[in-house]
Amino acid sequence: MTGTHNRSETAVDVARNYVGGWVEPNGETRGVIDPATGEEIARVHYSTTADVDETVRTAYDAFEAWRATPPAERTQHLFALKRELEERQAEIAHALSREHGKTVAEASGEIRRGIENVEVAAGMPNMLRAGSGVVEGVATGMDESAVRQPLGVFAAVVPFNFPAMIPLWFLPYAVATGNTFVLKPSEKVPLSSQLIFEAVDAAGFPEGVVTLVNGGVGTVDALLTHDDIAGVSFVGSTPVARHIYETAAAAGKRVQAQGGAKNYAVVTDSAVLAEAVPNIVGSVYGNAGQRCLANDVVVGVGDAYDELRARLLDAIDDLVVGPGVDEETDVGPLVTADAQERVLGMIDGAIDEGADLVVDGRDFEHPEYPEGNFLGPTLLEGVTIDMEIARTEIFGPVLCLASVDDLDEAIEMVNGTEYGNASSLYTERGSEARTYRYEVDAGNIGINVGVCAPMGFFHFGGRKGSFFGDLHAQGEDAVNFYTDKTIEIERWYS
Ligand code: NAD
């Protein structure tokens, strides 16, 4: 079934800001492009420094009253937000698929993962107890206590690849702990946030507690150094993550900055290939490879290689490329024409460096949508760690196949990049799994799991060039990031 493709059917014409209600910012507008058709489906504002200032001041003014609101009352708005998001889930999924290109099923799945964080943060009155507490009698007649306190206004700057889920890694925790919040979505995919903020609006948060400012690089730079911002959460590419970390930290802010990735999957001869191969294919080609947890290099160990290769080729053959809104699509378009060009360049570069192109998706053209940023599933064989493609994030539907003699050699390859976000091992041997977890320098390890995305009640973050900071997103780390623990030491004389 073919979905809808014209501008009049998008829910939003111009992506606006939400600052105590919907507002029209001063900045210029630019087009939001449907990556499947190449058509402009809406416009988005690029907010100016003055727009940012107005947003942050509104959030700042809302802080004291929100901080004084009892946690159990604050979280009532999260219960309401959960309901409002669930009611809009299908609508958000459709808009998200249009602006991003992923399938509606993938879009719906990410919204569910976002809502999961709203649910976890709704338990904040209890979570706030961890790390607080009193020790009686630390000296004669003296008691000492630690109490968590919010810090003010937090901003989150987020990427294009999970337009609904990633804002919700931050928003619920920031506000449940008593802070106020500014979201800056990716300018490539601003429409999902418009619908999420309709849910925020309906959830009845007091004015200024949750705000939205659209824009690009200039908008972010104005946020990073604003005097009234206490901290910044960032998710995106490594060079920008490093810039955000350095700039905001130099301005005295708390920062957590998640960067890019280069994730390997390793398959040993004990792996159950009938299960492993569809799982690997989902990790590599799902979301057209545009996931920070996508495994884009697959390493066959010893005898595992030949059958792994044969099964992968069979599975790839079945993948359907098309617009995300078409029900039969497995692999949607890349987000922009630039992204498509970049991935094509990486494939050509790998061939020049000696990789064999076994499945060639470079010339794929959709019969109905020749302007779409499509790329067919591609498979390169004979990839080695000295090749650029083995060390650089691809973010496209490309699988690089490598062959090694043993697990030690595989682990050396896995650790041979500047990134440390995630890695997967396919095995039925516990000892191999333990060695892998112990040796691999990555924040997330999947054992027979190709997209090892932690649940909301665990933290999410990588290592090395994949993360700058110490406290990660979600769960207990989020509570620690968004609060400070004040110590009180008391004695009484009368
Ligand atoms: P990006 O770095 O280009 O953009 C991310 C955000 O930063 C956007 O909101 C953008 O407006 C802003 N931005 C871009 N350039 C900037 C600059 N020079 N100064 C200030 N702000 C700037 O990333 P993207 O292309 O939107 O997202 C893809 C990247 O995100 C991939 O590298 C992917 O691995 C990474 N990612 C990481 C995780 C994780 O958990 N580690 C999760 C999702 C995505």
Coordinates of C-alpha atoms and ligand atoms in Angstrom, one line a residue:
M1 CA 0.0 0.0 0.0
T2 CA 1.4 3.4 -0.9
G3 CA 1.1 6.1 1.8
T4 CA 0.5 9.8 1.4
H5 CA 3.0 12.1 -0.2
N6 CA 1.8 15.7 -0.5
R7 CA 2.4 18.7 1.6
S8 CA -1.3 19.3 2.4
E9 CA -1.4 16.1 4.3
T10 CA 1.3 16.9 6.8
A11 CA -0.1 18.0 10.2
V12 CA 2.2 21.1 10.3
D13 CA 2.9 23.7 7.7
V14 CA 5.6 25.7 9.6
A15 CA 7.4 24.3 12.6
R16 CA 7.1 26.9 15.3
N17 CA 8.5 27.4 18.8
Y18 CA 6.7 26.5 22.0
V19 CA 7.5 29.1 24.7
G20 CA 4.6 29.2 27.1
G21 CA 2.4 28.4 24.1
W22 CA 3.0 28.4 20.4
V23 CA 5.0 31.3 19.1
E24 CA 6.3 32.5 15.7
P25 CA 10.0 33.2 16.1
N26 CA 12.0 35.9 14.3
G27 CA 14.4 33.7 12.3
E28 CA 14.1 32.9 8.6
T29 CA 12.4 29.7 7.5
R30 CA 13.8 26.9 5.4
G31 CA 12.2 23.8 3.8
V32 CA 11.7 20.4 5.4
I33 CA 12.2 17.8 2.7
D34 CA 10.5 14.4 2.4
P35 CA 13.6 12.2 1.7
A36 CA 11.5 9.7 -0.3
T37 CA 10.1 12.2 -2.8
G38 CA 12.4 15.2 -2.6
E39 CA 9.4 17.5 -2.0
E40 CA 9.2 20.2 0.5
I41 CA 6.6 19.1 3.0
A42 CA 6.8 22.0 5.6
R43 CA 9.0 24.9 6.7
V44 CA 11.0 25.3 9.9
H45 CA 12.2 28.4 11.7
Y46 CA 15.8 29.1 12.4
S47 CA 15.5 30.8 15.7
T48 CA 17.8 33.8 16.3
T49 CA 19.8 34.6 19.5
A50 CA 16.9 36.9 20.6
D51 CA 14.5 33.9 20.1
V52 CA 16.8 31.7 22.2
D53 CA 17.0 34.4 24.9
E54 CA 13.3 34.8 25.1
T55 CA 12.9 31.0 25.4
V56 CA 15.5 30.6 28.1
R57 CA 14.2 33.5 30.1
T58 CA 10.7 32.0 30.0
A59 CA 12.1 28.7 31.2
Y60 CA 14.2 30.5 33.8
D61 CA 11.2 32.4 35.1
A62 CA 9.2 29.2 35.5
F63 CA 11.9 27.5 37.5
E64 CA 11.3 28.6 41.1
A65 CA 7.6 27.8 41.1
W66 CA 8.2 24.4 39.4
R67 CA 11.0 23.5 41.8
A68 CA 8.6 24.3 44.7
T69 CA 5.9 22.0 43.2
P70 CA 5.9 18.6 45.0
P71 CA 7.6 15.9 42.9
A72 CA 4.4 13.7 43.1
E73 CA 2.5 16.7 41.6
R74 CA 5.1 17.3 38.9
T75 CA 4.9 13.7 37.8
Q76 CA 1.1 13.9 37.4
H77 CA 2.0 15.9 34.2
L78 CA 4.1 13.0 33.0
F79 CA 1.3 10.5 33.5
A80 CA -0.8 12.9 31.4
L81 CA 2.0 13.2 28.8
K82 CA 2.2 9.5 28.5
R83 CA -1.6 9.3 27.7
E84 CA -1.4 12.2 25.3
L85 CA 1.6 10.7 23.4
E86 CA -0.1 7.3 23.2
E87 CA -3.2 8.9 21.8
R88 CA -1.1 10.6 19.1
Q89 CA 1.3 7.7 18.5
A90 CA -0.1 6.8 15.0
E91 CA -0.1 10.5 13.9
I92 CA 3.4 11.1 15.2
A93 CA 4.7 7.9 13.5
H94 CA 3.3 9.0 10.2
A95 CA 4.8 12.5 10.4
L96 CA 8.1 11.1 11.6
S97 CA 8.2 8.6 8.7
R98 CA 7.5 11.4 6.2
E99 CA 10.2 13.7 7.4
H100 CA 12.8 11.1 8.2
G101 CA 12.2 8.2 5.8
K102 CA 12.1 5.3 8.3
T103 CA 9.2 2.9 8.1
V104 CA 6.0 3.7 10.0
A105 CA 6.6 0.5 12.1
E106 CA 10.1 1.7 13.0
A107 CA 8.7 5.2 13.8
S108 CA 6.0 3.7 16.0
G109 CA 8.7 1.6 17.8
E110 CA 10.8 4.5 18.6
I111 CA 7.9 6.5 20.0
R112 CA 7.2 3.5 22.3
R113 CA 10.8 3.6 23.5
G114 CA 10.4 7.4 24.1
I115 CA 7.2 6.8 26.1
E116 CA 9.1 4.2 28.2
N117 CA 11.3 7.1 29.5
V118 CA 8.2 9.1 30.4
E119 CA 7.0 6.1 32.4
V120 CA 10.4 5.6 34.2
A121 CA 10.6 9.3 35.0
A122 CA 7.1 9.2 36.4
G123 CA 8.6 7.2 39.3
M124 CA 10.8 10.2 40.2
P125 CA 9.5 10.8 43.7
N126 CA 11.0 7.4 44.6
M127 CA 14.1 7.8 42.4
L128 CA 15.0 11.1 44.1
R129 CA 15.5 9.1 47.4
A130 CA 18.6 7.4 46.0
G131 CA 21.7 9.3 47.0
S132 CA 19.8 11.4 49.5
G133 CA 19.6 10.5 53.2
V134 CA 20.7 11.2 56.7
V135 CA 23.5 9.9 58.9
E136 CA 22.8 10.6 62.5
G137 CA 25.6 11.4 64.9
V138 CA 28.5 12.0 62.6
A139 CA 30.1 13.8 65.5
T140 CA 28.7 14.5 69.0
G141 CA 25.2 15.9 68.6
M142 CA 25.7 16.4 64.8
D143 CA 23.7 14.9 61.9
E144 CA 24.7 15.1 58.3
S145 CA 22.3 14.8 55.3
A146 CA 22.4 14.9 51.5
V147 CA 19.5 16.3 49.6
R148 CA 18.9 16.4 45.9
Q149 CA 18.1 19.7 44.3
P150 CA 17.4 20.8 40.7
L151 CA 19.7 23.3 39.0
G152 CA 17.6 25.5 36.8
V153 CA 17.2 25.4 33.0
F154 CA 18.5 22.5 31.0
A155 CA 18.7 22.3 27.2
A156 CA 18.8 19.3 24.9
V157 CA 20.2 19.4 21.4
V158 CA 19.2 16.3 19.4
P159 CA 20.0 14.6 16.1
F160 CA 17.8 13.7 13.1
N161 CA 17.8 9.9 13.4
F162 CA 15.3 9.4 16.3
P163 CA 13.2 12.5 16.2
A164 CA 10.7 11.2 18.8
M165 CA 12.7 9.0 21.1
I166 CA 15.8 11.0 21.8
P167 CA 14.0 14.2 23.0
L168 CA 12.3 11.8 25.5
W169 CA 15.7 10.5 26.8
F170 CA 15.9 14.0 28.5
L171 CA 12.7 15.9 28.8
P172 CA 10.9 13.7 31.3
Y173 CA 13.9 13.4 33.7
A174 CA 14.8 17.1 33.5
V175 CA 11.3 18.2 34.5
A176 CA 10.5 15.4 36.9
T177 CA 13.6 16.4 39.0
G178 CA 12.3 20.0 39.1
N179 CA 14.2 21.7 36.4
T180 CA 12.7 23.5 33.4
F181 CA 13.7 22.5 29.9
V182 CA 14.4 23.7 26.4
L183 CA 14.4 21.3 23.4
K184 CA 16.3 22.1 20.1
P185 CA 15.3 19.4 17.6
S186 CA 17.2 18.6 14.4
E187 CA 16.3 21.1 11.7
K188 CA 16.1 18.2 9.3
V189 CA 13.1 16.6 11.2
P190 CA 11.3 19.2 13.2
L191 CA 7.7 18.0 12.6
S192 CA 7.7 15.1 15.1
S193 CA 8.6 17.6 17.9
Q194 CA 5.7 19.8 16.9
L195 CA 3.3 16.9 17.6
I196 CA 5.2 15.9 20.8
F197 CA 4.7 19.5 22.0
E198 CA 1.0 19.3 21.2
A199 CA 1.0 16.4 23.7
V200 CA 3.1 18.5 26.1
D201 CA 0.6 21.3 25.8
A202 CA -2.3 19.0 26.5
A203 CA -0.5 17.5 29.5
G204 CA -1.0 20.9 31.2
F205 CA 2.6 21.7 32.3
P206 CA 2.7 25.2 33.8
E207 CA 3.9 27.9 31.3
G208 CA 7.6 27.8 30.6
V209 CA 8.4 24.4 32.2
V210 CA 8.8 22.7 28.8
T211 CA 9.9 24.8 25.8
L212 CA 10.8 24.2 22.2
V213 CA 13.2 26.3 20.1
N214 CA 13.7 25.3 16.4
G215 CA 16.9 26.2 14.5
G216 CA 20.3 25.3 13.4
V217 CA 23.9 25.9 14.4
G218 CA 23.5 29.5 15.4
T219 CA 20.5 28.6 17.6
V220 CA 22.6 25.9 19.3
D221 CA 25.6 28.3 19.9
A222 CA 23.2 30.8 21.5
L223 CA 22.0 28.1 23.9
L224 CA 25.4 26.8 24.8
T225 CA 26.7 30.0 26.2
H226 CA 23.5 31.5 27.6
D227 CA 24.0 32.7 31.2
D228 CA 20.7 31.2 32.4
I229 CA 21.3 27.7 31.1
A230 CA 22.6 25.3 33.8
G231 CA 23.4 22.3 31.6
V232 CA 23.2 20.8 28.1
S233 CA 22.4 17.3 26.9
F234 CA 23.5 16.6 23.4
V235 CA 23.2 13.7 20.9
G236 CA 24.7 13.8 17.5
S237 CA 28.0 13.3 15.5
T238 CA 31.3 13.2 17.3
P239 CA 32.8 16.4 16.0
V240 CA 29.7 18.4 17.1
A241 CA 29.6 16.5 20.4
R242 CA 33.2 17.5 21.1
H243 CA 32.4 21.1 20.2
I244 CA 29.3 21.1 22.5
Y245 CA 31.2 19.6 25.3
E246 CA 34.1 22.0 25.1
T247 CA 32.0 25.1 24.5
A248 CA 29.3 24.5 27.2
A249 CA 31.9 23.2 29.7
A250 CA 34.0 26.4 29.2
A251 CA 30.9 28.4 29.9
G252 CA 30.5 26.6 33.2
K253 CA 27.6 24.3 32.2
R254 CA 27.0 20.6 33.1
V255 CA 27.3 18.7 29.8
Q256 CA 26.6 15.2 28.6
A257 CA 27.4 14.8 24.9
Q258 CA 26.8 11.6 23.0
G259 CA 28.6 11.3 19.7
G260 CA 28.9 9.0 16.7
A261 CA 29.6 5.3 16.6
K262 CA 31.3 2.5 14.7
N263 CA 29.7 -0.8 15.9
Y264 CA 31.0 -4.3 15.0
A265 CA 29.1 -7.6 15.2
V266 CA 31.2 -10.7 15.6
V267 CA 29.9 -14.2 14.8
T268 CA 31.5 -17.3 16.1
D269 CA 31.0 -20.9 15.0
S270 CA 28.6 -21.7 17.9
A271 CA 26.1 -19.0 16.8
V272 CA 22.6 -20.0 15.8
L273 CA 22.8 -18.5 12.4
A274 CA 19.1 -19.0 11.6
E275 CA 18.4 -16.5 14.4
A276 CA 21.6 -14.4 14.1
V277 CA 21.3 -13.5 10.4
P278 CA 17.9 -11.8 10.5
N279 CA 19.0 -10.1 13.7
I280 CA 22.2 -8.8 12.0
V281 CA 20.3 -7.7 8.9
G282 CA 17.8 -5.8 11.0
S283 CA 20.7 -4.0 12.8
V284 CA 22.6 -3.2 9.6
Y285 CA 19.8 -2.2 7.2
G286 CA 17.0 -1.2 9.6
N287 CA 16.4 2.6 9.7
A288 CA 18.5 2.5 6.5
G289 CA 21.5 2.0 8.7
Q290 CA 21.0 5.4 10.4
R291 CA 21.2 4.2 14.0
C292 CA 23.9 4.9 16.4
L293 CA 23.6 1.2 17.4
A294 CA 23.7 -0.1 13.8
N295 CA 26.4 -2.8 13.3
D296 CA 28.0 -1.9 10.0
V297 CA 30.9 -4.3 10.1
V298 CA 30.2 -8.0 10.6
V299 CA 33.2 -10.2 11.4
G300 CA 33.0 -14.0 10.8
V301 CA 35.3 -16.0 13.1
G302 CA 37.0 -19.1 11.5
D303 CA 34.6 -21.7 10.2
A304 CA 31.6 -19.4 10.8
Y305 CA 32.4 -17.2 7.8
D306 CA 31.2 -19.2 4.8
E307 CA 27.8 -20.1 6.0
L308 CA 27.3 -16.6 7.5
R309 CA 28.1 -15.0 4.1
A310 CA 25.8 -17.3 2.2
R311 CA 22.9 -16.7 4.6
L312 CA 23.4 -12.9 4.6
L313 CA 23.3 -12.8 0.8
D314 CA 20.0 -14.7 0.8
A315 CA 18.5 -12.4 3.5
I316 CA 19.6 -9.2 1.7
D317 CA 17.9 -10.4 -1.4
D318 CA 14.5 -10.2 0.2
L319 CA 14.8 -6.5 1.4
V320 CA 12.4 -4.1 -0.1
V321 CA 13.6 -0.5 -0.6
G322 CA 11.0 2.3 -0.7
P323 CA 9.3 5.2 1.1
G324 CA 8.9 4.7 4.8
V325 CA 5.1 5.2 4.6
D326 CA 4.7 2.2 2.2
E327 CA 3.8 -0.9 4.3
E328 CA 6.0 -3.3 2.4
T329 CA 9.2 -1.2 2.8
D330 CA 12.1 -2.6 4.7
V331 CA 14.8 0.0 3.9
G332 CA 13.7 3.7 3.5
P333 CA 15.7 6.5 2.0
L334 CA 18.6 8.3 3.5
V335 CA 17.7 11.5 5.3
T336 CA 19.2 14.0 2.8
A337 CA 20.8 14.0 -0.7
D338 CA 24.1 15.0 1.0
A339 CA 23.9 11.9 3.2
Q340 CA 23.3 9.7 0.1
E341 CA 26.4 11.3 -1.6
R342 CA 28.5 10.8 1.5
V343 CA 27.7 7.0 1.7
L344 CA 28.2 6.6 -2.0
G345 CA 31.6 8.1 -1.6
M346 CA 32.5 5.8 1.3
I347 CA 31.5 2.7 -0.9
D348 CA 33.7 3.9 -3.7
G349 CA 36.5 4.6 -1.3
A350 CA 36.3 1.1 0.1
I351 CA 36.5 -0.4 -3.4
D352 CA 39.6 1.7 -4.1
E353 CA 41.2 0.4 -0.9
G354 CA 40.6 -3.2 -2.0
A355 CA 37.2 -4.3 -0.7
D356 CA 35.0 -6.4 -3.0
L357 CA 31.6 -5.1 -3.8
V358 CA 29.4 -8.2 -3.6
V359 CA 25.9 -6.5 -3.5
D360 CA 25.8 -3.2 -5.2
G361 CA 23.0 -0.8 -4.2
R362 CA 24.5 2.3 -5.6
D363 CA 22.3 2.6 -8.7
F364 CA 19.0 1.9 -7.0
E365 CA 16.3 4.2 -8.3
H366 CA 12.7 4.0 -7.1
P367 CA 10.4 3.8 -10.1
E368 CA 7.8 6.2 -8.6
Y369 CA 10.2 8.5 -6.7
P370 CA 13.4 9.1 -8.8
E371 CA 14.1 12.2 -6.6
G372 CA 14.3 10.1 -3.4
N373 CA 17.6 9.6 -1.5
F374 CA 17.5 5.9 -1.9
L375 CA 20.4 3.5 -1.7
G376 CA 19.9 -0.2 -2.2
P377 CA 21.3 -2.6 0.4
T378 CA 25.0 -3.0 -0.2
L379 CA 27.5 -5.6 0.9
L380 CA 31.3 -5.2 0.8
E381 CA 33.6 -8.2 1.5
G382 CA 37.2 -8.4 2.5
V383 CA 37.1 -5.4 4.7
T384 CA 40.1 -4.9 6.9
I385 CA 40.8 -2.5 9.8
D386 CA 43.3 -0.4 7.8
M387 CA 40.4 0.6 5.4
E388 CA 38.6 3.9 6.1
I389 CA 35.2 2.2 5.9
A390 CA 36.2 -0.1 8.8
R391 CA 36.9 2.9 11.1
T392 CA 34.4 5.5 10.0
E393 CA 30.6 5.5 10.8
I394 CA 28.7 4.7 7.6
F395 CA 25.1 5.6 8.6
G396 CA 23.7 4.0 5.5
P397 CA 22.5 0.6 4.3
V398 CA 25.9 -0.9 3.9
L399 CA 27.3 -4.1 5.4
C400 CA 31.1 -4.6 5.6
L401 CA 32.0 -8.3 5.9
A402 CA 35.4 -9.3 7.4
S403 CA 37.0 -12.6 8.2
V404 CA 39.3 -13.4 11.1
D405 CA 40.9 -16.6 12.5
D406 CA 39.9 -16.3 16.2
L407 CA 38.0 -14.2 18.7
D408 CA 41.1 -12.4 19.9
E409 CA 41.7 -11.1 16.4
A410 CA 38.0 -10.1 16.2
I411 CA 38.2 -8.1 19.4
E412 CA 41.4 -6.4 18.3
M413 CA 39.4 -5.2 15.2
V414 CA 36.4 -4.2 17.3
N415 CA 38.6 -2.0 19.5
G416 CA 40.5 -0.6 16.6
T417 CA 38.3 2.5 16.1
E418 CA 38.0 5.8 17.9
Y419 CA 34.4 4.9 18.9
G420 CA 33.0 2.9 21.7
N421 CA 29.2 3.0 21.5
A422 CA 28.1 -0.6 21.0
S423 CA 29.1 -4.1 19.8
S424 CA 27.4 -7.4 19.4
L425 CA 28.6 -11.0 19.7
Y426 CA 26.7 -13.9 18.3
T427 CA 27.7 -17.1 20.2
E428 CA 26.2 -19.9 22.3
R429 CA 29.3 -20.1 24.5
G430 CA 29.2 -18.2 27.8
S431 CA 33.0 -18.0 28.1
E432 CA 33.2 -16.2 24.7
A433 CA 30.4 -13.8 25.9
R434 CA 32.3 -13.1 29.1
T435 CA 35.6 -12.5 27.3
Y436 CA 33.8 -10.1 24.9
R437 CA 32.2 -8.1 27.6
Y438 CA 35.5 -7.9 29.5
E439 CA 37.7 -7.0 26.5
V440 CA 35.5 -4.8 24.3
D441 CA 35.8 -1.1 25.0
A442 CA 32.2 -0.1 24.4
G443 CA 29.3 1.2 26.5
N444 CA 26.7 -1.3 25.2
I445 CA 27.3 -5.0 24.5
G446 CA 24.7 -7.2 22.8
I447 CA 25.0 -11.0 23.1
N448 CA 22.9 -12.3 20.2
V449 CA 21.3 -8.9 20.1
G450 CA 22.1 -6.6 17.2
V451 CA 20.6 -3.3 18.5
C452 CA 21.4 -3.3 22.2
A453 CA 19.4 -0.2 23.2
P454 CA 19.0 -0.1 27.0
M455 CA 15.6 0.2 28.6
G456 CA 14.7 3.5 30.1
F457 CA 15.6 2.3 33.7
F458 CA 19.2 1.7 32.6
H459 CA 21.6 4.4 31.5
F460 CA 22.5 4.9 27.8
G461 CA 25.9 6.0 26.6
G462 CA 29.1 5.1 24.9
R463 CA 32.8 5.5 25.5
K464 CA 35.9 6.9 23.7
G465 CA 34.8 9.2 20.8
S466 CA 31.2 8.2 21.3
F467 CA 30.7 10.1 24.5
F468 CA 32.0 13.2 26.2
G469 CA 31.1 13.6 29.9
D470 CA 30.5 11.2 32.7
L471 CA 26.7 10.9 33.4
H472 CA 24.8 9.2 30.6
A473 CA 21.2 9.5 29.4
Q474 CA 18.2 7.8 31.0
G475 CA 17.7 6.1 34.4
E476 CA 19.7 6.8 37.5
D477 CA 22.4 8.7 35.5
A478 CA 19.7 11.2 34.3
V479 CA 18.7 11.8 37.9
N480 CA 22.3 12.5 38.8
F481 CA 22.9 14.7 35.8
Y482 CA 19.8 16.8 36.5
T483 CA 20.3 17.3 40.2
D484 CA 23.0 18.3 42.6
K485 CA 23.3 16.8 46.1
T486 CA 23.5 19.5 48.8
I487 CA 25.1 18.5 52.1
E488 CA 23.7 19.8 55.3
I489 CA 25.5 19.3 58.6
E490 CA 23.5 20.3 61.6
R491 CA 23.7 20.6 65.3
W492 CA 21.3 22.2 67.8
Y493 CA 22.2 24.0 71.1
S494 CA 18.9 24.4 72.8
Ligands
NAD1 P1 24.7 16.3 13.9 O1 25.9 16.3 14.9 O2 24.9 16.8 12.6 O3 23.5 17.2 14.5 C1 23.0 17.0 15.8 C2 22.4 18.3 16.4 O4 23.5 19.3 16.5 C3 21.4 19.0 15.5 O5 20.3 19.5 16.3 C4 22.1 20.1 14.8 O6 21.3 21.2 14.5 C5 23.2 20.5 15.8 N1 24.4 20.9 15.1 C6 25.0 20.4 13.9 N2 26.1 21.0 13.7 C7 26.4 21.8 14.7 C8 27.4 22.7 15.0 N3 28.5 22.9 14.2 N4 27.4 23.5 16.1 C9 26.3 23.4 16.9 N5 25.3 22.5 16.7 C10 25.3 21.8 15.6 O7 24.1 14.8 13.9 P2 23.0 14.2 13.0 O8 23.5 14.0 11.6 O9 21.7 14.9 13.2 O10 22.9 12.8 13.7 C11 23.6 11.7 13.4 C12 24.7 11.4 14.3 O11 24.2 11.3 15.7 C13 25.5 10.1 14.1 O12 26.8 10.3 14.2 C14 25.0 9.2 15.1 O13 25.8 8.1 15.5 C15 24.8 10.1 16.3 N6 23.9 9.6 17.3 C16 24.5 9.1 18.4 C17 23.7 8.6 19.4 C18 24.2 8.1 20.7 O14 23.5 7.7 21.6 N7 25.6 8.1 20.9 C19 22.3 8.4 19.2 C20 21.8 8.9 18.0 C21 22.6 9.4 17.0

